[in-house]
């Protein structure tokens, strides 16, 4: 059955991506992200069959049990990895592709009281790091990496790295997102400060040269 296939894939994904995971039994018993996805599957099916109250009850029970809040209307692809899981929120019209990684504190939400499609569409092989927020009905392309604490409010093309508040693209078609590296991400604020520092040094050097030339000119006039 597709249900058991998907659960098996979710467990294998955890074993592949989390070095702390030792075996399948441990993952099944101790990883809340896996259980959040397990509960989401029947809840999503009930939601599609218009049994929305029952679907919401299941999703709220899963939220209480795992700390992960997934609206039953959300569409989630295969081999999704929700690491740690606490405080992850996935909105009703969110669409998530395959092989996506979500760390703790991630929000895939909306920006207001709009109706219809109001949550993001996440492509394949996307990494959303700890505490990041992706807010609005836009698309995040395949192989995108979103840095910790970032707030993304606009569409992101495939293969980009995004950091900051609001999120800015700092790399296009860079290193593969498969390394799960959340540390060696560019810092756009630090980059801007470094550019300003270099500019100031250059201006100071020019000012010193002008002062020296003026001083020399004054000495020549005195002679």
Short mmCIF file of C-alpha atoms in Angstrom, two decimals:
data_model
loop_
_atom_site.label_atom_id
_atom_site.label_comp_id
_atom_site.label_asym_id
_atom_site.label_seq_id
_atom_site.Cartn_x
_atom_site.Cartn_y
_atom_site.Cartn_z
CA UNK A 1 0.00 0.00 0.00
CA UNK A 2 1.07 3.55 -0.70
CA UNK A 3 0.67 4.50 2.98
CA UNK A 4 3.22 1.96 4.21
CA UNK A 5 5.53 2.73 1.29
CA UNK A 6 5.48 6.41 2.18
CA UNK A 7 6.11 5.75 5.88
CA UNK A 8 9.02 3.47 5.00
CA UNK A 9 10.47 6.17 2.75
CA UNK A 10 10.08 8.78 5.49
CA UNK A 11 11.96 6.59 7.94
CA UNK A 12 14.75 5.88 5.45
CA UNK A 13 15.01 9.60 4.73
CA UNK A 14 15.60 10.32 8.42
CA UNK A 15 18.28 7.62 8.57
CA UNK A 16 19.95 9.15 5.52
CA UNK A 17 19.84 12.79 6.63
CA UNK A 18 20.15 12.69 10.41
CA UNK A 19 23.47 11.35 11.78
CA UNK A 20 21.83 10.94 15.22
CA UNK A 21 19.35 8.36 13.89
CA UNK A 22 20.62 4.83 14.59
CA UNK A 23 17.94 2.48 13.30
CA UNK A 24 14.41 2.32 11.92
CA UNK A 25 12.75 1.39 15.22
CA UNK A 26 14.28 4.38 16.97
CA UNK A 27 13.16 6.70 14.18
CA UNK A 28 9.60 5.35 14.25
CA UNK A 29 9.30 5.61 18.02
CA UNK A 30 11.20 8.81 18.74
CA UNK A 31 10.93 11.20 15.78
CA UNK A 32 7.89 13.51 15.99
CA UNK A 33 8.30 14.65 12.40
CA UNK A 34 7.66 11.11 11.18
CA UNK A 35 4.51 10.83 13.28
CA UNK A 36 3.28 14.23 12.15
CA UNK A 37 3.48 12.99 8.56
CA UNK A 38 1.82 9.68 9.48
CA UNK A 39 -1.17 11.49 10.98
CA UNK A 40 -1.29 13.95 8.09
CA UNK A 41 -1.88 11.24 5.50
CA UNK A 42 -5.36 10.14 6.74
CA UNK A 43 -6.22 13.71 7.75
CA UNK A 44 -5.45 14.96 4.23
CA UNK A 45 -7.49 12.14 2.69
CA UNK A 46 -10.49 12.98 4.89
CA UNK A 47 -10.12 16.66 4.05
CA UNK A 48 -10.23 15.93 0.33
CA UNK A 49 -13.40 13.87 0.89
CA UNK A 50 -15.07 16.88 2.59
CA UNK A 51 -14.83 15.39 6.10
CA UNK A 52 -13.08 18.53 7.26
CA UNK A 53 -14.05 18.50 10.94
CA UNK A 54 -12.72 14.97 11.46
CA UNK A 55 -9.60 15.90 9.51
CA UNK A 56 -9.02 18.92 11.75
CA UNK A 57 -9.51 16.83 14.88
CA UNK A 58 -6.80 14.43 13.70
CA UNK A 59 -4.44 17.28 12.81
CA UNK A 60 -4.98 18.94 16.20
CA UNK A 61 -4.29 15.66 17.99
CA UNK A 62 -1.09 15.33 15.96
CA UNK A 63 -0.16 18.90 16.91
CA UNK A 64 -0.64 18.10 20.59
CA UNK A 65 1.38 14.88 20.27
CA UNK A 66 4.26 16.09 18.09
CA UNK A 67 4.44 19.89 18.27
CA UNK A 68 4.06 20.01 14.48
CA UNK A 69 0.98 21.78 13.12
CA UNK A 70 0.07 20.67 9.61
CA UNK A 71 -3.28 21.79 8.26
CA UNK A 72 -5.04 18.77 6.70
CA UNK A 73 -5.49 20.74 3.48
CA UNK A 74 -1.74 21.01 2.91
CA UNK A 75 -0.22 18.85 0.17
CA UNK A 76 3.10 17.22 1.07
CA UNK A 77 5.28 15.25 -1.32
CA UNK A 78 7.33 12.14 -0.68
CA UNK A 79 10.35 11.78 1.62
CA UNK A 80 9.72 15.00 3.52
CA UNK A 81 12.05 15.34 6.53
CA UNK A 82 10.80 17.42 9.48
CA UNK A 83 13.80 17.55 11.82
CA UNK A 84 12.97 17.90 15.55
CA UNK A 85 9.64 19.33 14.46
CA UNK A 86 8.73 21.55 17.39
CA UNK A 87 6.81 24.69 16.36
CA UNK A 88 6.71 23.81 12.65
CA UNK A 89 3.55 25.28 11.07
CA UNK A 90 2.30 24.36 7.58
CA UNK A 91 -0.73 26.27 6.27
CA UNK A 92 -3.84 24.99 4.51
CA UNK A 93 -2.95 25.75 0.88
CA UNK A 94 0.75 24.95 1.20
CA UNK A 95 2.17 22.61 -1.44
CA UNK A 96 5.46 20.85 -0.70
CA UNK A 97 7.44 18.90 -3.29
CA UNK A 98 9.58 15.80 -2.84
CA UNK A 99 12.72 15.46 -0.69
CA UNK A 100 12.11 18.69 1.24
CA UNK A 101 13.77 19.30 4.63
CA UNK A 102 12.13 21.48 7.30
CA UNK A 103 13.91 22.29 10.55
CA UNK A 104 12.35 23.31 13.87
CA UNK A 105 10.43 26.57 14.06
CA UNK A 106 9.69 26.79 10.33
CA UNK A 107 6.47 28.50 9.24
CA UNK A 108 4.96 28.05 5.79
CA UNK A 109 2.15 30.53 6.15
CA UNK A 110 0.07 33.33 4.71
CA UNK A 111 0.24 37.10 5.06
CA UNK A 112 -3.36 38.04 5.82
CA UNK A 113 -7.01 37.09 5.51
CA UNK A 114 -7.00 36.40 1.79
CA UNK A 115 -9.04 33.49 0.51
CA UNK A 116 -8.00 30.85 -2.00
CA UNK A 117 -4.32 30.10 -2.49
CA UNK A 118 -2.55 32.02 0.28
CA UNK A 119 0.37 29.81 1.30
CA UNK A 120 3.65 29.02 -0.50
CA UNK A 121 4.42 26.30 -2.99
CA UNK A 122 7.74 24.65 -2.12
CA UNK A 123 9.69 22.90 -4.88
CA UNK A 124 11.69 19.70 -4.74
CA UNK A 125 14.86 19.26 -2.64
CA UNK A 126 14.35 22.53 -0.78
CA UNK A 127 15.90 23.11 2.66
CA UNK A 128 14.18 25.53 5.05
CA UNK A 129 16.44 26.11 8.04
CA UNK A 130 15.56 26.71 11.69
CA UNK A 131 13.18 29.55 12.44
CA UNK A 132 12.67 30.57 8.81
CA UNK A 133 9.33 31.94 7.63
CA UNK A 134 8.00 31.61 4.09
CA UNK A 135 4.88 33.75 3.87
CA UNK A 136 2.59 34.18 0.89
CA UNK A 137 1.14 32.43 -2.19
CA UNK A 138 4.31 32.28 -4.27
CA UNK A 139 6.65 29.55 -5.49
CA UNK A 140 10.00 28.57 -4.05
CA UNK A 141 11.91 26.81 -6.82
CA UNK A 142 13.69 23.48 -6.75
CA UNK A 143 17.02 23.12 -4.89
CA UNK A 144 16.58 26.34 -2.91
CA UNK A 145 18.25 26.74 0.49
CA UNK A 146 16.70 29.18 2.99
CA UNK A 147 18.96 30.25 5.85
CA UNK A 148 18.03 30.13 9.55
CA UNK A 149 15.80 32.95 10.74
CA UNK A 150 15.10 34.27 7.25
CA UNK A 151 11.74 35.73 6.24
CA UNK A 152 10.89 35.05 2.60
CA UNK A 153 8.12 37.18 1.10
CA UNK A 154 8.71 36.85 -2.65
CA UNK A 155 9.14 34.12 -5.25
CA UNK A 156 12.55 32.44 -5.31
CA UNK A 157 13.97 30.99 -8.56
CA UNK A 158 15.44 27.47 -8.57
CA UNK A 159 18.95 26.85 -7.27
CA UNK A 160 19.20 29.93 -5.02
CA UNK A 161 20.38 30.48 -1.47
CA UNK A 162 18.31 33.01 0.51
CA UNK A 163 19.18 34.67 3.85
CA UNK A 164 18.11 37.69 5.86
CA UNK A 165 15.02 39.73 6.78
CA UNK A 166 13.48 40.15 4.31
CA UNK A 167 15.08 37.25 2.47
CA UNK A 168 17.63 38.15 -0.17
CA UNK A 169 19.17 35.91 -2.80
CA UNK A 170 22.88 35.65 -2.05
CA UNK A 171 23.78 32.74 -4.30
CA UNK A 172 22.42 31.28 -7.52
CA UNK A 173 23.04 27.71 -8.64
CA UNK A 174 25.67 27.29 -5.92
CA UNK A 175 26.63 24.21 -3.98
CA UNK A 176 24.18 21.35 -3.70
CA UNK A 177 21.58 21.56 -0.93
CA UNK A 178 22.17 17.88 -0.14
CA UNK A 179 24.96 18.75 2.32
CA UNK A 180 22.44 20.29 4.77
CA UNK A 181 25.07 22.93 5.61
CA UNK A 182 23.35 25.74 7.53
CA UNK A 183 26.60 27.33 8.74
CA UNK A 184 28.55 28.40 5.66
CA UNK A 185 25.87 30.69 4.27
CA UNK A 186 26.73 34.18 3.02
CA UNK A 187 25.72 37.08 5.30
CA UNK A 188 24.36 39.97 3.19
CA UNK A 189 24.61 42.45 6.09
CA UNK A 190 28.25 41.56 6.73
CA UNK A 191 28.94 41.82 3.00
CA UNK A 192 27.43 45.32 2.83
CA UNK A 193 29.37 46.42 5.91
CA UNK A 194 32.60 45.13 4.40
CA UNK A 195 31.92 47.06 1.18
CA UNK A 196 31.28 50.21 3.20
CA UNK A 197 34.47 49.69 5.21
CA UNK A 198 36.53 49.35 2.03
CA UNK A 199 34.87 52.44 0.58
CA UNK A 200 35.69 54.45 3.70
CA UNK A 201 39.33 53.32 3.63
CA UNK A 202 39.59 54.30 -0.06
CA UNK A 203 38.07 57.74 0.61
CA UNK A 204 40.37 58.29 3.59
CA UNK A 205 43.41 57.42 1.45
CA UNK A 206 42.29 59.88 -1.23
CA UNK A 207 41.68 62.58 1.38
CA UNK A 208 45.14 62.01 2.84
CA UNK A 209 46.68 62.33 -0.61
CA UNK A 210 44.82 65.60 -1.24
CA UNK A 211 45.90 66.96 2.16
CA UNK A 212 49.53 66.05 1.43
CA UNK A 213 49.38 67.74 -1.98
CA UNK A 214 47.85 70.89 -0.47
CA UNK A 215 50.44 70.90 2.29
CA UNK A 216 53.26 70.55 -0.21
CA UNK A 217 51.79 73.35 -2.34
CA UNK A 218 51.70 75.65 0.66
CA UNK A 219 55.32 74.86 1.48
CA UNK A 220 56.37 75.67 -2.10
CA UNK A 221 54.57 79.01 -1.95
CA UNK A 222 56.32 79.90 1.30
CA UNK A 223 59.68 79.21 -0.31
#
